[in-house]
Tab-separated table of N, CA and C in Angstrom:
chain	number	residue	atom	x	y	z
A	1	MET	N	-20.839	-8.882	-26.647
A	1	MET	CA	-19.740	-9.500	-25.937
A	1	MET	C	-20.209	-10.371	-24.870
A	2	PRO	N	-20.044	-11.690	-24.965
A	2	PRO	CA	-20.466	-12.489	-23.744
A	2	PRO	C	-19.823	-11.896	-22.654
A	3	ALA	N	-20.483	-12.416	-21.309
A	3	ALA	CA	-20.471	-11.746	-20.011
A	3	ALA	C	-19.105	-12.132	-19.681
A	4	PHE	N	-18.472	-13.481	-19.966
A	4	PHE	CA	-17.210	-14.118	-19.353
A	4	PHE	C	-15.990	-13.302	-20.052
A	5	SER	N	-16.270	-12.956	-21.415
A	5	SER	CA	-15.260	-12.169	-22.177
A	5	SER	C	-14.955	-10.796	-21.491
A	6	ARG	N	-16.207	-9.891	-21.176
A	6	ARG	CA	-16.268	-8.847	-20.500
A	6	ARG	C	-15.269	-8.792	-19.157
A	7	LEU	N	-15.624	-9.932	-18.469
A	7	LEU	CA	-14.946	-10.361	-17.168
A	7	LEU	C	-13.325	-10.467	-17.310
A	8	CYS	N	-13.320	-11.183	-18.414
A	8	CYS	CA	-11.789	-11.424	-18.514
A	8	CYS	C	-10.904	-9.989	-19.144
A	9	VAL	N	-11.732	-9.273	-19.850
A	9	VAL	CA	-11.140	-7.984	-20.217
A	9	VAL	C	-10.998	-7.075	-18.966
A	10	PHE	N	-12.285	-6.919	-18.204
A	10	PHE	CA	-12.072	-6.034	-16.947
A	10	PHE	C	-10.861	-6.706	-16.211
A	11	LEU	N	-10.711	-7.823	-15.781
A	11	LEU	CA	-9.843	-8.244	-14.878
A	11	LEU	C	-8.309	-8.062	-15.401
A	12	THR	N	-8.151	-8.279	-16.771
A	12	THR	CA	-6.826	-7.838	-17.498
A	12	THR	C	-6.415	-6.384	-17.385
A	13	LEU	N	-7.620	-5.679	-17.502
A	13	LEU	CA	-7.124	-4.170	-17.589
A	13	LEU	C	-7.010	-3.864	-15.914
A	14	GLY	N	-7.713	-4.329	-15.038
A	14	GLY	CA	-7.346	-4.211	-13.531
A	14	GLY	C	-5.871	-4.621	-13.260
A	15	ALA	N	-5.584	-5.616	-13.838
A	15	ALA	CA	-4.027	-6.148	-13.452
A	15	ALA	C	-3.179	-5.261	-13.870
A	16	VAL	N	-3.176	-4.893	-15.205
A	16	VAL	CA	-2.388	-3.967	-15.769
A	16	VAL	C	-2.566	-2.601	-15.103
A	17	GLY	N	-3.387	-2.016	-14.757
A	17	GLY	CA	-3.441	-0.937	-14.250
A	17	GLY	C	-2.917	-0.821	-12.838
A	18	LEU	N	-3.207	-2.027	-12.116
A	18	LEU	CA	-2.656	-2.208	-10.584
A	18	LEU	C	-0.875	-2.511	-10.603
A	19	GLY	N	-0.385	-2.943	-11.787
A	19	GLY	CA	0.890	-3.005	-11.994
A	19	GLY	C	1.681	-1.590	-11.707
A	20	GLY	N	1.155	-0.719	-12.155
A	20	GLY	CA	1.883	0.930	-12.030
A	20	GLY	C	1.448	1.720	-10.567
A	21	CYS	N	0.856	0.844	-9.506
A	21	CYS	CA	0.217	1.448	-8.464
A	21	CYS	C	1.331	1.677	-7.328
A	22	ALA	N	2.204	0.882	-7.688
A	22	ALA	CA	3.514	0.881	-6.697
A	22	ALA	C	3.860	2.437	-6.344
A	23	ALA	N	3.793	2.922	-4.956
A	23	ALA	CA	4.322	4.442	-4.985
A	23	ALA	C	5.844	4.585	-5.228
A	24	PRO	N	5.717	5.646	-5.920
A	24	PRO	CA	7.382	6.172	-6.338
A	24	PRO	C	8.054	6.788	-5.077
A	25	THR	N	7.541	6.725	-4.112
A	25	THR	CA	8.171	7.274	-2.962
A	25	THR	C	8.081	6.581	-1.721
A	26	TYR	N	8.905	6.423	-0.531
A	26	TYR	CA	8.890	6.039	0.717
A	26	TYR	C	8.873	6.998	1.604
A	27	GLN	N	8.019	6.975	2.473
A	27	GLN	CA	7.884	7.944	3.527
A	27	GLN	C	8.029	7.119	4.847
A	28	THR	N	9.017	7.932	5.699
A	28	THR	CA	9.231	7.207	7.116
A	28	THR	C	9.431	8.416	7.938
A	29	PHE	N	9.807	8.396	9.180
A	29	PHE	CA	9.866	9.586	10.263
A	29	PHE	C	11.284	9.440	10.712
A	30	THR	N	11.769	10.827	10.995
A	30	THR	CA	12.968	11.114	11.625
A	30	THR	C	12.740	12.071	12.862
A	31	LYS	N	13.792	11.809	13.849
A	31	LYS	CA	13.534	12.680	14.961
A	31	LYS	C	15.289	12.564	15.369
A	32	ALA	N	15.777	14.034	15.746
A	32	ALA	CA	16.912	13.980	16.096
A	32	ALA	C	17.302	13.283	17.268
A	33	GLY	N	18.500	12.570	17.265
A	33	GLY	CA	19.107	11.852	18.249
A	33	GLY	C	18.198	10.529	18.554
A	34	ALA	N	17.419	10.127	17.956
A	34	ALA	CA	16.671	8.814	18.062
A	34	ALA	C	17.429	7.746	17.485
A	35	ARG	N	17.378	6.644	18.208
A	35	ARG	CA	18.111	5.215	17.688
A	35	ARG	C	17.068	4.782	16.767
A	36	ASP	N	17.610	3.929	15.922
A	36	ASP	CA	16.806	3.014	14.921
A	36	ASP	C	15.741	2.118	15.743
A	37	ALA	N	16.450	1.428	16.765
A	37	ALA	CA	15.433	0.777	17.736
A	37	ALA	C	14.230	1.496	18.492
A	38	THR	N	14.497	2.715	18.698
A	38	THR	CA	13.369	3.701	19.379
A	38	THR	C	12.598	4.082	18.331
A	39	VAL	N	12.841	4.356	17.149
A	39	VAL	CA	12.123	4.796	16.086
A	39	VAL	C	11.092	3.472	15.697
A	40	ALA	N	11.540	2.254	15.609
A	40	ALA	CA	11.031	1.126	15.252
A	40	ALA	C	9.911	0.893	16.499
A	41	GLN	N	10.319	1.239	17.828
A	41	GLN	CA	9.429	0.954	18.864
A	41	GLN	C	8.325	1.747	18.644
A	42	ASP	N	8.567	3.109	18.506
A	42	ASP	CA	7.582	4.237	18.726
A	42	ASP	C	6.511	3.902	17.318
A	43	GLN	N	7.087	3.434	16.156
A	43	GLN	CA	6.324	3.080	15.182
A	43	GLN	C	5.207	1.954	15.229
A	44	THR	N	5.898	0.792	16.098
A	44	THR	CA	5.029	-0.112	16.225
A	44	THR	C	3.840	0.186	17.422
A	45	ALA	N	4.173	0.817	18.376
A	45	ALA	CA	3.276	1.667	19.206
A	45	ALA	C	2.137	2.291	18.344
A	46	CYS	N	2.553	3.134	17.622
A	46	CYS	CA	1.526	3.916	16.703
A	46	CYS	C	0.649	3.034	15.891
A	47	ASN	N	1.216	1.909	15.381
A	47	ASN	CA	0.604	0.976	14.521
A	47	ASN	C	-0.428	0.301	15.294
A	48	VAL	N	-0.152	-0.202	16.515
A	48	VAL	CA	-0.906	-1.057	17.169
A	48	VAL	C	-2.141	-0.184	17.668
A	49	GLU	N	-1.923	1.175	17.917
A	49	GLU	CA	-3.056	2.082	18.547
A	49	GLU	C	-3.943	2.563	17.218
A	50	ALA	N	-3.360	2.690	16.194
A	50	ALA	CA	-4.207	2.665	15.091
A	50	ALA	C	-4.909	1.645	14.666
A	51	ASN	N	-4.358	0.358	14.860
A	51	ASN	CA	-5.198	-0.784	14.438
A	51	ASN	C	-6.182	-1.039	15.500
A	52	ARG	N	-6.081	-0.461	16.574
A	52	ARG	CA	-6.920	-0.747	17.665
A	52	ARG	C	-8.297	0.248	17.479
A	53	LEU	N	-7.837	1.608	17.307
A	53	LEU	CA	-8.839	2.415	17.035
A	53	LEU	C	-9.572	2.182	15.761
A	54	PHE	N	-9.017	1.707	14.689
A	54	PHE	CA	-9.571	1.895	13.317
A	54	PHE	C	-9.349	0.637	12.612
A	55	PRO	N	-10.038	-0.595	13.265
A	55	PRO	CA	-9.819	-1.764	12.742
A	55	PRO	C	-10.007	-2.056	11.208
A	56	ALA	N	-9.748	-2.945	10.485
A	56	ALA	CA	-10.034	-3.353	9.260
A	56	ALA	C	-11.561	-3.484	8.952
A	57	ALA	N	-12.056	-2.729	8.129
A	57	ALA	CA	-13.667	-2.914	7.765
A	57	ALA	C	-13.701	-3.169	6.437
A	58	ASN	N	-13.594	-4.551	6.055
A	58	ASN	CA	-13.576	-4.531	4.644
A	58	ASN	C	-15.059	-5.039	4.129
A	59	TYR	N	-15.243	-4.363	3.043
A	59	TYR	CA	-16.535	-4.531	2.286
A	59	TYR	C	-16.278	-4.793	0.829
A	60	PRO	N	-17.112	-5.740	0.242
A	60	PRO	CA	-16.917	-6.134	-1.137
A	60	PRO	C	-17.198	-4.991	-2.157
A	61	VAL	N	-16.433	-5.262	-3.243
A	61	VAL	CA	-16.566	-4.088	-4.274
A	61	VAL	C	-17.019	-5.033	-5.538
A	62	THR	N	-17.979	-4.627	-5.973
A	62	THR	CA	-18.740	-5.281	-7.351
A	62	THR	C	-18.914	-4.385	-8.256
A	63	TYR	N	-19.447	-5.060	-9.494
A	63	TYR	CA	-19.940	-4.147	-10.375
A	63	TYR	C	-20.962	-4.991	-11.200
A	64	PRO	N	-21.924	-4.391	-11.844
A	64	PRO	CA	-23.059	-4.953	-12.345
A	64	PRO	C	-22.719	-5.985	-13.706
A	65	GLY	N	-23.045	-7.214	-13.622
A	65	GLY	CA	-22.848	-8.033	-14.693
A	65	GLY	C	-23.784	-7.783	-15.676
A	66	SER	N	-23.711	-8.838	-16.673
A	66	SER	CA	-24.715	-8.502	-17.822
A	66	SER	C	-25.966	-9.429	-17.608
A	67	GLY	N	-26.925	-9.257	-18.133
A	67	GLY	CA	-28.199	-9.859	-17.974
A	67	GLY	C	-28.084	-11.463	-18.380
A	68	GLY	N	-28.916	-12.291	-17.995
A	68	GLY	CA	-28.740	-13.729	-18.307
A	68	GLY	C	-29.882	-14.366	-17.777
A	69	PHE	N	-30.081	-15.438	-18.559
A	69	PHE	CA	-31.259	-16.426	-18.045
A	69	PHE	C	-31.052	-17.092	-17.010
A	70	TYR	N	-31.777	-17.102	-15.844
A	70	TYR	CA	-31.622	-17.918	-14.685
A	70	TYR	C	-32.660	-18.867	-14.672
A	71	GLY	N	-32.395	-19.782	-13.713
A	71	GLY	CA	-33.590	-20.810	-13.168
A	71	GLY	C	-34.378	-21.512	-14.346
A	72	THR	N	-34.825	-22.695	-13.823
A	72	THR	CA	-35.813	-23.444	-14.703
A	72	THR	C	-36.744	-24.174	-13.655
A	73	GLY	N	-37.530	-24.775	-13.926
A	73	GLY	CA	-38.535	-25.276	-12.985
A	73	GLY	C	-39.857	-25.099	-13.169
A	74	TYR	N	-40.503	-25.246	-11.997
A	74	TYR	CA	-42.071	-25.100	-12.223
A	74	TYR	C	-42.554	-23.759	-12.585
A	75	TYR	N	-41.875	-22.561	-11.816
A	75	TYR	CA	-42.497	-21.381	-12.473
A	75	TYR	C	-41.547	-20.910	-13.487
A	76	GLY	N	-40.708	-21.494	-14.014
A	76	GLY	CA	-39.747	-21.034	-15.372
A	76	GLY	C	-38.737	-20.381	-14.826
A	77	GLY	N	-38.121	-19.854	-15.842
A	77	GLY	CA	-36.881	-18.815	-15.566
A	77	GLY	C	-37.130	-17.364	-16.069
A	78	GLY	N	-36.062	-16.752	-16.213
A	78	GLY	CA	-36.449	-15.482	-16.553
A	78	GLY	C	-35.029	-14.691	-16.719
A	79	TRP	N	-34.920	-13.373	-17.215
A	79	TRP	CA	-33.706	-12.951	-17.409
A	79	TRP	C	-33.412	-11.926	-16.121
A	80	GLY	N	-32.163	-11.920	-15.745
A	80	GLY	CA	-31.993	-11.131	-14.683
A	80	GLY	C	-30.581	-10.392	-14.626
A	81	LEU	N	-30.111	-9.576	-13.644
A	81	LEU	CA	-29.192	-8.839	-13.815
A	81	LEU	C	-28.245	-9.414	-12.861
A	82	GLY	N	-26.883	-9.767	-13.192
A	82	GLY	CA	-25.966	-10.407	-12.270
A	82	GLY	C	-25.138	-9.232	-11.723
A	83	VAL	N	-24.406	-9.704	-10.547
A	83	VAL	CA	-23.303	-8.852	-9.994
A	83	VAL	C	-22.120	-9.661	-9.914
A	84	THR	N	-21.173	-9.043	-10.200
A	84	THR	CA	-19.798	-9.761	-10.205
A	84	THR	C	-18.762	-9.226	-9.125
A	85	TYR	N	-18.359	-10.000	-8.226
A	85	TYR	CA	-17.451	-9.751	-7.196
A	85	TYR	C	-16.035	-9.444	-7.452
A	86	VAL	N	-15.583	-8.567	-7.353
A	86	VAL	CA	-14.210	-8.157	-7.760
A	86	VAL	C	-13.082	-7.888	-6.784
A	87	GLY	N	-13.541	-8.045	-5.587
A	87	GLY	CA	-12.346	-7.883	-4.244
A	87	GLY	C	-13.229	-7.069	-3.173
A	88	SER	N	-12.607	-6.582	-2.396
A	88	SER	CA	-12.858	-5.691	-1.307
A	88	SER	C	-12.187	-4.612	-0.779
A	89	THR	N	-12.509	-3.563	-0.098
A	89	THR	CA	-11.846	-2.388	0.104
A	89	THR	C	-11.987	-2.216	1.695
A	90	ASP	N	-11.139	-1.639	2.323
A	90	ASP	CA	-10.927	-1.508	3.890
A	90	ASP	C	-11.379	0.080	3.892
A	91	VAL	N	-12.584	0.146	4.230
A	91	VAL	CA	-13.149	1.855	4.605
A	91	VAL	C	-12.412	2.311	5.552
A	92	ASN	N	-11.741	1.766	6.373
A	92	ASN	CA	-10.873	2.338	7.548
A	92	ASN	C	-9.634	2.732	7.385
A	93	ALA	N	-9.027	2.209	6.201
A	93	ALA	CA	-7.637	2.396	5.884
A	93	ALA	C	-7.067	3.795	5.948
A	94	GLY	N	-7.758	4.727	5.290
A	94	GLY	CA	-7.229	6.202	5.628
A	94	GLY	C	-7.271	6.538	6.796
A	95	MET	N	-8.234	6.364	7.569
A	95	MET	CA	-8.301	6.825	9.059
A	95	MET	C	-7.048	6.291	9.821
A	96	ARG	N	-6.929	4.960	9.454
A	96	ARG	CA	-5.701	4.227	10.029
A	96	ARG	C	-4.375	4.945	9.797
A	97	ASN	N	-4.296	5.104	8.516
A	97	ASN	CA	-2.842	5.832	8.073
A	97	ASN	C	-2.971	7.196	8.612
A	98	GLN	N	-3.685	8.032	8.639
A	98	GLN	CA	-3.792	9.274	9.230
A	98	GLN	C	-3.430	9.296	10.812
A	99	HIS	N	-3.996	8.368	11.321
A	99	HIS	CA	-3.699	8.229	12.976
A	99	HIS	C	-2.152	7.873	13.159
A	100	ARG	N	-1.587	6.848	12.507
A	100	ARG	CA	-0.079	6.521	12.572
A	100	ARG	C	0.525	7.570	12.427
A	101	SER	N	0.395	8.504	11.147
A	101	SER	CA	1.225	9.921	11.150
A	101	SER	C	0.865	10.839	12.250
A	102	ASP	N	-0.453	11.112	12.597
A	102	ASP	CA	-0.521	11.864	13.875
A	102	ASP	C	-0.042	11.485	15.018
A	103	CYS	N	0.398	10.194	15.382
A	103	CYS	CA	0.776	9.668	16.425
A	103	CYS	C	2.364	9.987	16.541
A	104	MET	N	2.956	9.508	15.489
A	104	MET	CA	4.301	9.701	15.109
A	104	MET	C	4.744	11.208	15.454
A	105	ARG	N	3.879	12.292	14.906
A	105	ARG	CA	4.028	13.713	15.021
A	105	ARG	C	4.166	14.022	16.418
A	106	LEU	N	3.081	13.669	17.220
A	106	LEU	CA	2.911	13.896	18.824
A	106	LEU	C	4.177	13.393	19.425
A	107	LYS	N	4.651	12.202	19.140
A	107	LYS	CA	6.000	11.623	19.450
A	107	LYS	C	7.192	12.609	19.175
A	108	GLY	N	7.254	13.601	18.407
A	108	GLY	CA	8.297	14.160	17.982
A	108	GLY	C	8.917	14.164	16.834
A	109	TYR	N	8.466	13.203	16.006
A	109	TYR	CA	8.888	12.873	14.580
A	109	TYR	C	8.443	13.690	13.723
A	110	THR	N	9.232	13.889	12.504
A	110	THR	CA	9.010	14.574	11.431
A	110	THR	C	8.867	13.749	10.200
A	111	PRO	N	7.844	13.593	9.493
A	111	PRO	CA	7.770	12.998	8.335
A	111	PRO	C	8.793	13.179	7.226
A	112	VAL	N	9.637	12.154	6.551
A	112	VAL	CA	10.575	12.566	5.553
A	112	VAL	C	10.166	11.508	4.306
A	113	THR	N	10.180	12.158	3.082
A	113	THR	CA	9.750	11.313	1.961
A	113	THR	C	11.253	11.144	1.331
A	114	TYR	N	11.292	9.891	0.868
A	114	TYR	CA	12.732	9.484	-0.132
A	114	TYR	C	12.011	9.160	-1.347
A	115	PRO	N	12.566	9.122	-2.615
A	115	PRO	CA	12.341	8.615	-3.800
A	115	PRO	C	12.664	6.993	-3.787
A	116	VAL	N	11.781	6.192	-4.412
A	116	VAL	CA	12.327	4.811	-4.670
A	116	VAL	C	13.539	4.692	-5.727
A	117	CYS	N	14.446	4.030	-5.380
A	117	CYS	CA	15.492	3.837	-6.455
A	117	CYS	C	14.937	3.153	-7.672
A	118	THR	N	15.482	3.607	-8.931
A	118	THR	CA	15.050	2.991	-10.052
A	118	THR	C	16.027	1.947	-10.578
A	119	THR	N	15.783	1.204	-11.453
A	119	THR	CA	16.432	0.214	-11.812
A	119	THR	C	17.959	0.754	-12.485
A	120	ALA	N	17.730	2.031	-13.248
A	120	ALA	CA	18.808	2.448	-13.941
A	120	ALA	C	19.606	3.112	-12.810
A	121	GLN	N	19.156	3.677	-11.693
A	121	GLN	CA	20.156	4.163	-10.631
A	121	GLN	C	20.767	3.169	-10.048
A	122	LEU	N	20.243	1.970	-9.829
A	122	LEU	CA	20.919	0.768	-9.145
A	122	LEU	C	21.990	0.207	-10.065
A	123	ASP	N	21.678	0.075	-11.337
A	123	ASP	CA	22.614	-0.291	-12.377
A	123	ASP	C	23.252	-1.854	-12.003
A	124	GLY	N	22.545	-2.576	-11.082
A	124	GLY	CA	23.193	-3.907	-11.001
A	124	GLY	C	24.284	-3.726	-10.003
A	125	ARG	N	24.621	-2.703	-9.088
A	125	ARG	CA	25.429	-2.443	-8.193
A	125	ARG	C	24.829	-2.610	-6.740
A	126	SER	N	25.741	-3.174	-5.753
A	126	SER	CA	25.215	-3.092	-4.584
A	126	SER	C	25.495	-1.964	-3.628
A	127	TYR	N	24.773	-1.540	-2.657
A	127	TYR	CA	24.967	-0.602	-1.720
A	127	TYR	C	24.795	-1.053	-0.321
A	128	ALA	N	25.500	-0.277	0.610
A	128	ALA	CA	25.437	-0.727	1.948
A	128	ALA	C	24.187	0.409	2.507
A	129	ALA	N	23.648	-0.189	3.273
A	129	ALA	CA	22.338	0.445	3.979
A	129	ALA	C	22.955	1.731	4.610
A	130	ALA	N	22.068	3.004	4.389
A	130	ALA	CA	22.249	4.166	5.051
A	130	ALA	C	22.000	4.017	6.687
A	131	THR	N	22.782	4.673	7.508
A	131	THR	CA	22.429	4.591	8.871
A	131	THR	C	21.523	5.678	9.328
A	132	GLY	N	20.776	5.464	10.044
A	132	GLY	CA	19.970	6.540	10.639
A	132	GLY	C	18.867	7.049	9.587
A	133	ALA	N	18.225	8.137	9.835
A	133	ALA	CA	17.474	8.560	8.514
A	133	ALA	C	18.368	10.042	7.943
A	134	PRO	N	18.899	9.721	6.867
A	134	PRO	CA	19.679	10.858	6.009
A	134	PRO	C	18.702	11.715	5.633
A	135	ALA	N	19.269	13.084	5.539
A	135	ALA	CA	18.304	14.110	5.009
A	135	ALA	C	18.146	13.818	3.682
A	136	PRO	N	16.945	14.019	3.093
A	136	PRO	CA	16.773	13.869	1.491
A	136	PRO	C	17.626	14.521	0.758
A	137	ALA	N	18.268	13.731	-0.263
A	137	ALA	CA	19.359	14.428	-1.165
A	137	ALA	C	19.144	13.568	-2.563
A	138	PRO	N	19.683	13.988	-3.485
A	138	PRO	CA	19.408	13.462	-4.904
A	138	PRO	C	20.097	11.821	-5.069
A	139	ASN	N	21.174	11.860	-4.023
A	139	ASN	CA	21.881	10.645	-3.982
A	139	ASN	C	21.334	9.511	-2.906
A	140	ILE	N	20.196	9.916	-2.049
A	140	ILE	CA	19.515	8.887	-1.364
A	140	ILE	C	18.365	8.564	-1.891
A	141	CYS	N	18.156	6.962	-1.953
A	141	CYS	CA	16.952	6.690	-2.318
A	141	CYS	C	16.511	5.193	-1.478
A	142	ALA	N	15.438	4.791	-1.576
A	142	ALA	CA	14.640	3.711	-1.060
A	142	ALA	C	14.775	2.446	-1.925
A	143	VAL	N	15.172	1.402	-1.250
A	143	VAL	CA	15.118	-0.026	-2.171
A	143	VAL	C	14.152	-0.645	-1.469
A	144	ARG	N	13.224	-1.283	-2.358
A	144	ARG	CA	12.072	-1.951	-1.901
A	144	ARG	C	12.452	-3.556	-1.628
A	145	ARG	N	12.176	-3.952	-0.574
A	145	ARG	CA	12.421	-5.452	-0.172
A	145	ARG	C	11.002	-6.447	0.056
A	146	GLN	N	11.193	-7.452	-0.551
A	146	GLN	CA	9.943	-8.300	-0.465
A	146	GLN	C	9.720	-8.687	1.150
A	147	GLY	N	8.643	-8.501	1.609
A	147	GLY	CA	8.259	-8.828	2.864
A	147	GLY	C	9.098	-8.067	3.939
A	148	ALA	N	9.722	-7.150	3.734
A	148	ALA	CA	10.350	-6.136	4.805
A	148	ALA	C	10.181	-4.510	4.135
A	149	ALA	N	10.376	-3.664	5.404
A	149	ALA	CA	10.350	-2.244	5.068
A	149	ALA	C	11.493	-1.738	3.987
A	150	PRO	N	11.298	-1.016	2.956
A	150	PRO	CA	12.238	-0.618	2.224
A	150	PRO	C	13.895	-0.071	3.110
A	151	VAL	N	14.616	-0.047	2.560
A	151	VAL	CA	15.997	0.193	3.059
A	151	VAL	C	16.558	1.501	2.010
A	152	LEU	N	17.091	2.369	3.054
A	152	LEU	CA	17.656	3.609	2.253
A	152	LEU	C	19.322	3.341	1.982
A	153	ILE	N	19.562	3.868	0.745
A	153	ILE	CA	20.750	3.702	0.296
A	153	ILE	C	21.457	5.046	-0.015
A	154	ASP	N	22.809	5.201	-0.223
A	154	ASP	CA	23.392	6.524	-0.688
A	154	ASP	C	24.155	5.853	-1.913
A	155	LEU	N	23.578	6.566	-2.909
A	155	LEU	CA	23.934	5.990	-4.598
A	155	LEU	C	25.445	6.467	-4.689
A	156	ASN	N	25.864	7.245	-3.750
A	156	ASN	CA	27.471	7.763	-3.996
A	156	ASN	C	28.447	6.715	-3.216
A	157	LYS	N	27.703	5.701	-2.703
A	157	LYS	CA	28.727	4.941	-1.834
A	157	LYS	C	28.379	3.335	-2.226
A	158	PRO	N	28.928	2.914	-3.343
A	158	PRO	CA	28.452	1.425	-3.879
A	158	PRO	C	29.535	0.652	-3.071
A	159	LEU	N	29.249	-0.602	-2.927
A	159	LEU	CA	30.191	-1.681	-2.208
A	159	LEU	C	31.011	-1.984	-3.101
């Protein structure tokens, strides 16, 4: 199989695989008596601190390509092993996420995990955003929004 064909197959499989990577849950933090503005302020402070302590450290991700003929000229060419660049990875991401979580816990927050609403659950209906951080229950789920944090809704309270 030519190198170009292998690359196309690899990228296609990668894209299909990444499509299923969206987390089926949404984690946030709750604290008795904390207003939404206070929670947001504390989360921002923890994010800034985590980003300062563990800045992004992106390294290229590559995989070996196929051999191929390279070069011409006075010394002629030869066969060599190519390398294909497929993206990058942030080696500090895990430490940054752990620090954010530890920081919020030190401020007295408890992590809470909610399921992400499925299309079948929403069934084309609209719901009002839940206030505060409701206790996890079968009727509470998170709706993803593009460019913004997910919002929690109560499936028992359609508009």
